[in-house]
CSV table of N, CA and C in Angstrom, one decimal:
chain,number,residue,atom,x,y,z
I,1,UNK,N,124.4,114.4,18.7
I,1,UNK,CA,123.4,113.7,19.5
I,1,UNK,C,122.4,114.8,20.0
I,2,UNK,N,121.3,114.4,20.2
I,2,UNK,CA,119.7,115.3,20.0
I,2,UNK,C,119.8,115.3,21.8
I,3,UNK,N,119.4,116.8,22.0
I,3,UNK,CA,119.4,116.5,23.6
I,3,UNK,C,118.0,116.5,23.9
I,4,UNK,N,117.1,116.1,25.4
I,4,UNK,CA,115.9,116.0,25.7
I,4,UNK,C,115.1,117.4,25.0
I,5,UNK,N,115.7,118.8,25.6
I,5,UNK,CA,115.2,119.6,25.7
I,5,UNK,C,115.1,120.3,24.5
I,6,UNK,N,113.7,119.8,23.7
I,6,UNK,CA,113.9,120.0,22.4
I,6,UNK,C,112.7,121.3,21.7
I,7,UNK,N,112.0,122.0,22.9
I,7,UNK,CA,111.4,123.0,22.8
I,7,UNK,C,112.0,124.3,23.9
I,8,UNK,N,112.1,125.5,23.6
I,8,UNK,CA,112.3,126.5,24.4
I,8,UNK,C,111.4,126.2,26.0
I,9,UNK,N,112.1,126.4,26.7
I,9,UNK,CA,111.9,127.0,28.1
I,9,UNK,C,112.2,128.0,28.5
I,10,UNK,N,110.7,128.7,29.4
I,10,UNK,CA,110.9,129.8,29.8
I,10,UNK,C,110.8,129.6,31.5
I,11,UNK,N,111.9,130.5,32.1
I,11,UNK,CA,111.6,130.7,33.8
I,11,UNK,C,110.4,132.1,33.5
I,12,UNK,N,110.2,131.5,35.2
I,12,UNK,CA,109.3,132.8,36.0
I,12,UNK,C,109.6,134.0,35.5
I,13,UNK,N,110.6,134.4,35.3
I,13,UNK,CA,111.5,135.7,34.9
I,13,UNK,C,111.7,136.5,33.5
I,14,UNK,N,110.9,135.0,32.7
I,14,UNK,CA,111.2,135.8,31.5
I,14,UNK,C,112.6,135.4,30.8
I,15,UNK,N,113.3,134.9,31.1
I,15,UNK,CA,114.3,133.5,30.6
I,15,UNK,C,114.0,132.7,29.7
I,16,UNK,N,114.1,132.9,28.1
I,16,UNK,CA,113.6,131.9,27.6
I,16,UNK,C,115.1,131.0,27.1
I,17,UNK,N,115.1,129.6,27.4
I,17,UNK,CA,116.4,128.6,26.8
I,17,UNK,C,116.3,128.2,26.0
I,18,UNK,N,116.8,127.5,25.4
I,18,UNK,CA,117.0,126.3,24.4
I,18,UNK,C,118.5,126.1,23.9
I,19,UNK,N,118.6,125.4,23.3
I,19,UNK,CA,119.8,124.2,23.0
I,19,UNK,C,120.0,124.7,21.4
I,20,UNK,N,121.3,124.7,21.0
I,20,UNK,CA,121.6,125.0,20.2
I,20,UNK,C,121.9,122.9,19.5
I,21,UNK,N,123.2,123.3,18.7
I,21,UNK,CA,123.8,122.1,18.4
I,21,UNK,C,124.4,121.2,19.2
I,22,UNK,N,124.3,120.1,19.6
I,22,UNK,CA,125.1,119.4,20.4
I,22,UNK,C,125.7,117.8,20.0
I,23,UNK,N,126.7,117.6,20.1
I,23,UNK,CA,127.3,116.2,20.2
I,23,UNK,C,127.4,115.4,21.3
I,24,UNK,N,128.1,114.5,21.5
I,24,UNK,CA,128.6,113.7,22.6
I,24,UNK,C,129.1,114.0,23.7
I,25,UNK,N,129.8,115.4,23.5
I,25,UNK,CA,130.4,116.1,24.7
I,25,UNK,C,130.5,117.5,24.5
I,26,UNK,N,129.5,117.8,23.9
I,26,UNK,CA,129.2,119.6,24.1
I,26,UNK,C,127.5,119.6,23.7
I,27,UNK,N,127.2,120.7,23.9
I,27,UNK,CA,126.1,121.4,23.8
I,27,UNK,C,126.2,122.8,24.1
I,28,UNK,N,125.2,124.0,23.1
I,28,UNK,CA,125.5,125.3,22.8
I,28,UNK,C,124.0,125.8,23.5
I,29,UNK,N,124.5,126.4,25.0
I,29,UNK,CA,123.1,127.0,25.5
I,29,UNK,C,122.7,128.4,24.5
I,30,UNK,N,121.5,128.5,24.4
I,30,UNK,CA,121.1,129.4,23.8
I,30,UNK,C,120.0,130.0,24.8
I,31,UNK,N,120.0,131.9,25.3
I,31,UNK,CA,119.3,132.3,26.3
I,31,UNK,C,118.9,133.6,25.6
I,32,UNK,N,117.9,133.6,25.9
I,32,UNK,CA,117.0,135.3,25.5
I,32,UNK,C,116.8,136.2,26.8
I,33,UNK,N,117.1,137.1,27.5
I,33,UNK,CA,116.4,137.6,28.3
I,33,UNK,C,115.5,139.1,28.9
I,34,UNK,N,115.0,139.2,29.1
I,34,UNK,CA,113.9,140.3,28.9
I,34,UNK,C,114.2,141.8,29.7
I,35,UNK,N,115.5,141.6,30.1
I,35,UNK,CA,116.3,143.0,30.5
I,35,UNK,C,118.0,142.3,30.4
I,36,UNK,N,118.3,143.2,30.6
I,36,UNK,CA,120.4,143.1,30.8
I,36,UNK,C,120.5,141.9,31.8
I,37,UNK,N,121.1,141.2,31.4
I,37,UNK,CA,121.5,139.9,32.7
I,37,UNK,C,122.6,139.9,32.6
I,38,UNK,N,123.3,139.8,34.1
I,38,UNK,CA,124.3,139.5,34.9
I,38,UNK,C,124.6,138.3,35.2
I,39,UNK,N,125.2,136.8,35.4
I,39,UNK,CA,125.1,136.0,36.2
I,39,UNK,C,125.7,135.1,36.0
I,40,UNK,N,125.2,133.6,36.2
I,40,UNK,CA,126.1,132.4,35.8
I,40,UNK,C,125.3,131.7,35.3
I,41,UNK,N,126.2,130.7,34.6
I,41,UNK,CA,125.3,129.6,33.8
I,41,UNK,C,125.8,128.1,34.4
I,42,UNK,N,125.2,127.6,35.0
I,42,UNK,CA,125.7,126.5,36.0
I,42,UNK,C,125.6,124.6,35.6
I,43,UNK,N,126.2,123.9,34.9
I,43,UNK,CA,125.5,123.0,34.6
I,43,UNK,C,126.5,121.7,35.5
I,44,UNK,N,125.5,120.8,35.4
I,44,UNK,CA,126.3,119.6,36.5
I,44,UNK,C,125.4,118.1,36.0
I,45,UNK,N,126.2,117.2,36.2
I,45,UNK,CA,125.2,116.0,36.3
I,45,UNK,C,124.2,116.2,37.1
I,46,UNK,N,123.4,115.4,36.7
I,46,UNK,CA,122.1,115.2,37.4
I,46,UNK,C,121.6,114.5,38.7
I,47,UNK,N,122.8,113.3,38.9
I,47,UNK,CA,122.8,112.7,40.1
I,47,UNK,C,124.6,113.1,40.6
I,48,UNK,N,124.9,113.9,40.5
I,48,UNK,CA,125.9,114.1,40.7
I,48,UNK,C,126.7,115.9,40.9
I,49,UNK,N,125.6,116.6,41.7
I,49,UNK,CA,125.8,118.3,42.0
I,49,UNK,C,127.2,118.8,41.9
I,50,UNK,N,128.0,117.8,42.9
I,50,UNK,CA,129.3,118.1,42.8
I,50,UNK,C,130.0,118.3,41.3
I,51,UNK,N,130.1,117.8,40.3
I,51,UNK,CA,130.4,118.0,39.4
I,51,UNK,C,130.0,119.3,38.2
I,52,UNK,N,130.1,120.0,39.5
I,52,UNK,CA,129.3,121.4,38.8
I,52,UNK,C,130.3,122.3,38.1
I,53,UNK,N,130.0,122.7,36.8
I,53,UNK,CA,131.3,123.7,35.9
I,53,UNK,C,130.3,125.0,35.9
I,54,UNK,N,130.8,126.2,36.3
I,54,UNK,CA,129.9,127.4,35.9
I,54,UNK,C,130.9,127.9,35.4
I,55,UNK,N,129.7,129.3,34.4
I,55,UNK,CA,130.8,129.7,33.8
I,55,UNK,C,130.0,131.7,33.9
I,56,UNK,N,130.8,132.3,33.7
I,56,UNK,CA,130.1,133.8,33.2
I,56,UNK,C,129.0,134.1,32.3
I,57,UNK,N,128.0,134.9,32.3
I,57,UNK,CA,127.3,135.3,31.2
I,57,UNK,C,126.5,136.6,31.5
I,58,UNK,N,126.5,137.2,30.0
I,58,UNK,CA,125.7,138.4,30.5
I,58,UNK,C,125.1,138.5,28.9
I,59,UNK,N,124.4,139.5,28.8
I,59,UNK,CA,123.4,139.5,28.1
I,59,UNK,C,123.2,141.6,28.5
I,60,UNK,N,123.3,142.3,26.8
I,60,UNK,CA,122.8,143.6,27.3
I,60,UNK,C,121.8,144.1,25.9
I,61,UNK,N,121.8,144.9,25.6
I,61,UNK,CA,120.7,145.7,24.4
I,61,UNK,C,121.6,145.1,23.2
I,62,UNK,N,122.7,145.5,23.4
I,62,UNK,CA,123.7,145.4,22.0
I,62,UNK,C,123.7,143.6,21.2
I,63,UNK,N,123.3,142.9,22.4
I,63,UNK,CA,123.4,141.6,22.1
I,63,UNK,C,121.7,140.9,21.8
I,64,UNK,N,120.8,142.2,21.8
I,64,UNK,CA,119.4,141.7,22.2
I,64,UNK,C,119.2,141.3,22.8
I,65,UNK,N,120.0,141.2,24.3
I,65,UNK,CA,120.1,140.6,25.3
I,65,UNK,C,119.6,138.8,25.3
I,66,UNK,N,121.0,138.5,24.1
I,66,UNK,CA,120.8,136.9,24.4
I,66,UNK,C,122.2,136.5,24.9
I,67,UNK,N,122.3,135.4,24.7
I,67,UNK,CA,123.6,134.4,25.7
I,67,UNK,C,123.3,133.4,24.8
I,68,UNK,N,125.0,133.5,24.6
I,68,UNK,CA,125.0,131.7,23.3
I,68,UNK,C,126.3,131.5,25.0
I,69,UNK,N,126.6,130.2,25.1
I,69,UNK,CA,127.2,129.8,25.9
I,69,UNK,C,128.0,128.2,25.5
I,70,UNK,N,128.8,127.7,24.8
I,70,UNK,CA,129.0,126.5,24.8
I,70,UNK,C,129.6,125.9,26.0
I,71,UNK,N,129.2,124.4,25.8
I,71,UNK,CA,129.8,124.2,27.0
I,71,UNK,C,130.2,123.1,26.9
I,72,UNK,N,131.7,122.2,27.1
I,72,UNK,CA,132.5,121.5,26.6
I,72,UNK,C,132.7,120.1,27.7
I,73,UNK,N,133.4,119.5,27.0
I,73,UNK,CA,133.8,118.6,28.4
I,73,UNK,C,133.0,117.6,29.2
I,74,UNK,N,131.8,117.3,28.5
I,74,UNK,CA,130.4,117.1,29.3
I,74,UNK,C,130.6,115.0,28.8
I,75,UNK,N,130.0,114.7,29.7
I,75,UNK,CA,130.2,112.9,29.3
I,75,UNK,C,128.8,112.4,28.3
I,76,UNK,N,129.2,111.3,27.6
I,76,UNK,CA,127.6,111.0,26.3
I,76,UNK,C,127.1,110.2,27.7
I,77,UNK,N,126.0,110.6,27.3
I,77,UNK,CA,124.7,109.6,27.7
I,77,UNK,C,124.6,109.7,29.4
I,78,UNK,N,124.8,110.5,29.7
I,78,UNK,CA,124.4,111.3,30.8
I,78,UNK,C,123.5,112.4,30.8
I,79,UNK,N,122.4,112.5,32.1
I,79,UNK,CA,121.5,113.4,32.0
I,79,UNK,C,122.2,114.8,33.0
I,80,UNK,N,122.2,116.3,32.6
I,80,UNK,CA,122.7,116.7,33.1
I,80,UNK,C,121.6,118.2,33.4
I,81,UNK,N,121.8,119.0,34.1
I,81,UNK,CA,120.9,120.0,34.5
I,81,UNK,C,121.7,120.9,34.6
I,82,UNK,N,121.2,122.0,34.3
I,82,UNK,CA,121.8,123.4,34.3
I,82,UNK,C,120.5,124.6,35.2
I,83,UNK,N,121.1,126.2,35.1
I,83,UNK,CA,120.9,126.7,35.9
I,83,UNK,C,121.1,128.2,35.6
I,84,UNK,N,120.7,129.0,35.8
I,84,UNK,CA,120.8,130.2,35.2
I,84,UNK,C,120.7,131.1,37.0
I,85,UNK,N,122.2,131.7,37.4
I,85,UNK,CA,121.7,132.8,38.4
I,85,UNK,C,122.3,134.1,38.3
I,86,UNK,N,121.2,134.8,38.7
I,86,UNK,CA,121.6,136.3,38.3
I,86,UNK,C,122.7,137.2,39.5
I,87,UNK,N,123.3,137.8,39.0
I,87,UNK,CA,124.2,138.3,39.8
I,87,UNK,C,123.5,139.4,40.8
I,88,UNK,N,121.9,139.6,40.6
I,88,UNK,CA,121.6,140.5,41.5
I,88,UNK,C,121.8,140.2,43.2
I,89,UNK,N,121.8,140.8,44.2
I,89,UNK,CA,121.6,140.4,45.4
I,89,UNK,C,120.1,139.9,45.8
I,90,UNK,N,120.0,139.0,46.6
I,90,UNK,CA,119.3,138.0,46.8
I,90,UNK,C,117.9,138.7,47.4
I,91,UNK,N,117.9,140.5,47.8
I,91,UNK,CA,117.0,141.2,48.6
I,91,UNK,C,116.4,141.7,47.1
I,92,UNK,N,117.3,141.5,45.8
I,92,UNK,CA,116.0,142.6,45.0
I,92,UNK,C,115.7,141.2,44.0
I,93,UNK,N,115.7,140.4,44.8
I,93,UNK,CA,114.8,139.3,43.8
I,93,UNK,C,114.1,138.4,44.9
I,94,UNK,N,112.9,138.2,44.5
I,94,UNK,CA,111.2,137.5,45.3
I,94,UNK,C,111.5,136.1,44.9
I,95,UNK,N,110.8,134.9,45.7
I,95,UNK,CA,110.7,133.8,45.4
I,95,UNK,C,110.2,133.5,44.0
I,96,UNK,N,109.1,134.4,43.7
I,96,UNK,CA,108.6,134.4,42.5
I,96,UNK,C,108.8,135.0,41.4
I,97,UNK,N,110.3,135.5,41.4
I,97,UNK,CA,110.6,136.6,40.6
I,97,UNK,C,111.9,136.0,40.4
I,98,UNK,N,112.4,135.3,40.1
I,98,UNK,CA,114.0,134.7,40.1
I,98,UNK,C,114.6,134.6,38.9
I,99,UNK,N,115.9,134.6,39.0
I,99,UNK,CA,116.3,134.1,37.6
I,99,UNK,C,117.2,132.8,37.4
I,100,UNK,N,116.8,131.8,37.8
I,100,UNK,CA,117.1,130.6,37.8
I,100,UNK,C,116.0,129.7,37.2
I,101,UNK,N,116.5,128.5,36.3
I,101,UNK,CA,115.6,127.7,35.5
I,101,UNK,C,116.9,126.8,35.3
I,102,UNK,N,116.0,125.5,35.9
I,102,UNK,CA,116.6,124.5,35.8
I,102,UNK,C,115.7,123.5,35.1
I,103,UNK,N,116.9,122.6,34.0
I,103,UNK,CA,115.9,121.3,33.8
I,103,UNK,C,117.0,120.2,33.2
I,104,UNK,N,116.4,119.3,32.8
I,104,UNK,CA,117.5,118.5,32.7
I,104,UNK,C,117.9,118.5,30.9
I,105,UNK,N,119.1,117.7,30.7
I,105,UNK,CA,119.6,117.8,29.3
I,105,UNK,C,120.0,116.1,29.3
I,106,UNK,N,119.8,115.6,28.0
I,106,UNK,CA,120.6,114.2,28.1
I,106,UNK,C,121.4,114.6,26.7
I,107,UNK,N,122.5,114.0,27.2
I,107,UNK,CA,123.7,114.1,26.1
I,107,UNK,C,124.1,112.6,25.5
């Protein structure tokens, strides 16, 4: 099943996403990022936060610094949003300088 997000997104940061292959109950994040990343990859229903699964991710030179990430378990035909946050501490990252990018996905 074809999710919404059917062109790359990029955050403020230089984060570019997109969606790999997806079915009924998975989808394969796919992430580029423009130095070494640390952090998490957070996704949840969309009217429903609590239902939040994060998972690990990093990204370094050896990898081109991308992030394939699948992610399993997910309900069809629900819209869901994810999230990207960097393990940096919260003082060496600016409001406008973040590494979070959120948007929604329908499955």
């Amino acid at each position: 099943m074809a999710m919404s997000l059917s062109d790359p997104t990029t955050s403020s940061d230089g984060i570019v996403v997109s969606a790999g292959s997806a079915d009924t109950t998975s989808i394969l994040f796919w992430a580029r990022t423009t130095e070494p990343f640390s952090g998490s990859l957070m996704v949840y229903e969309a009217n429903n936060p609590v239902s939040k699964k994060t998972f690990d991710v990093t990204s370094d030179s050896n990898s081109g610094n991308s992030i394939k990430k699948l992610v399993s378990g997910l309900k069809p035909a629900t819209t869901y949003n994810y999230q990207f946050v960097s393990n940096k501490p919260s003082a060496d990252r600016s409001e406008e300088h973040t590494s979070e990018l959120q948007s929604p996905c329908n499955l």
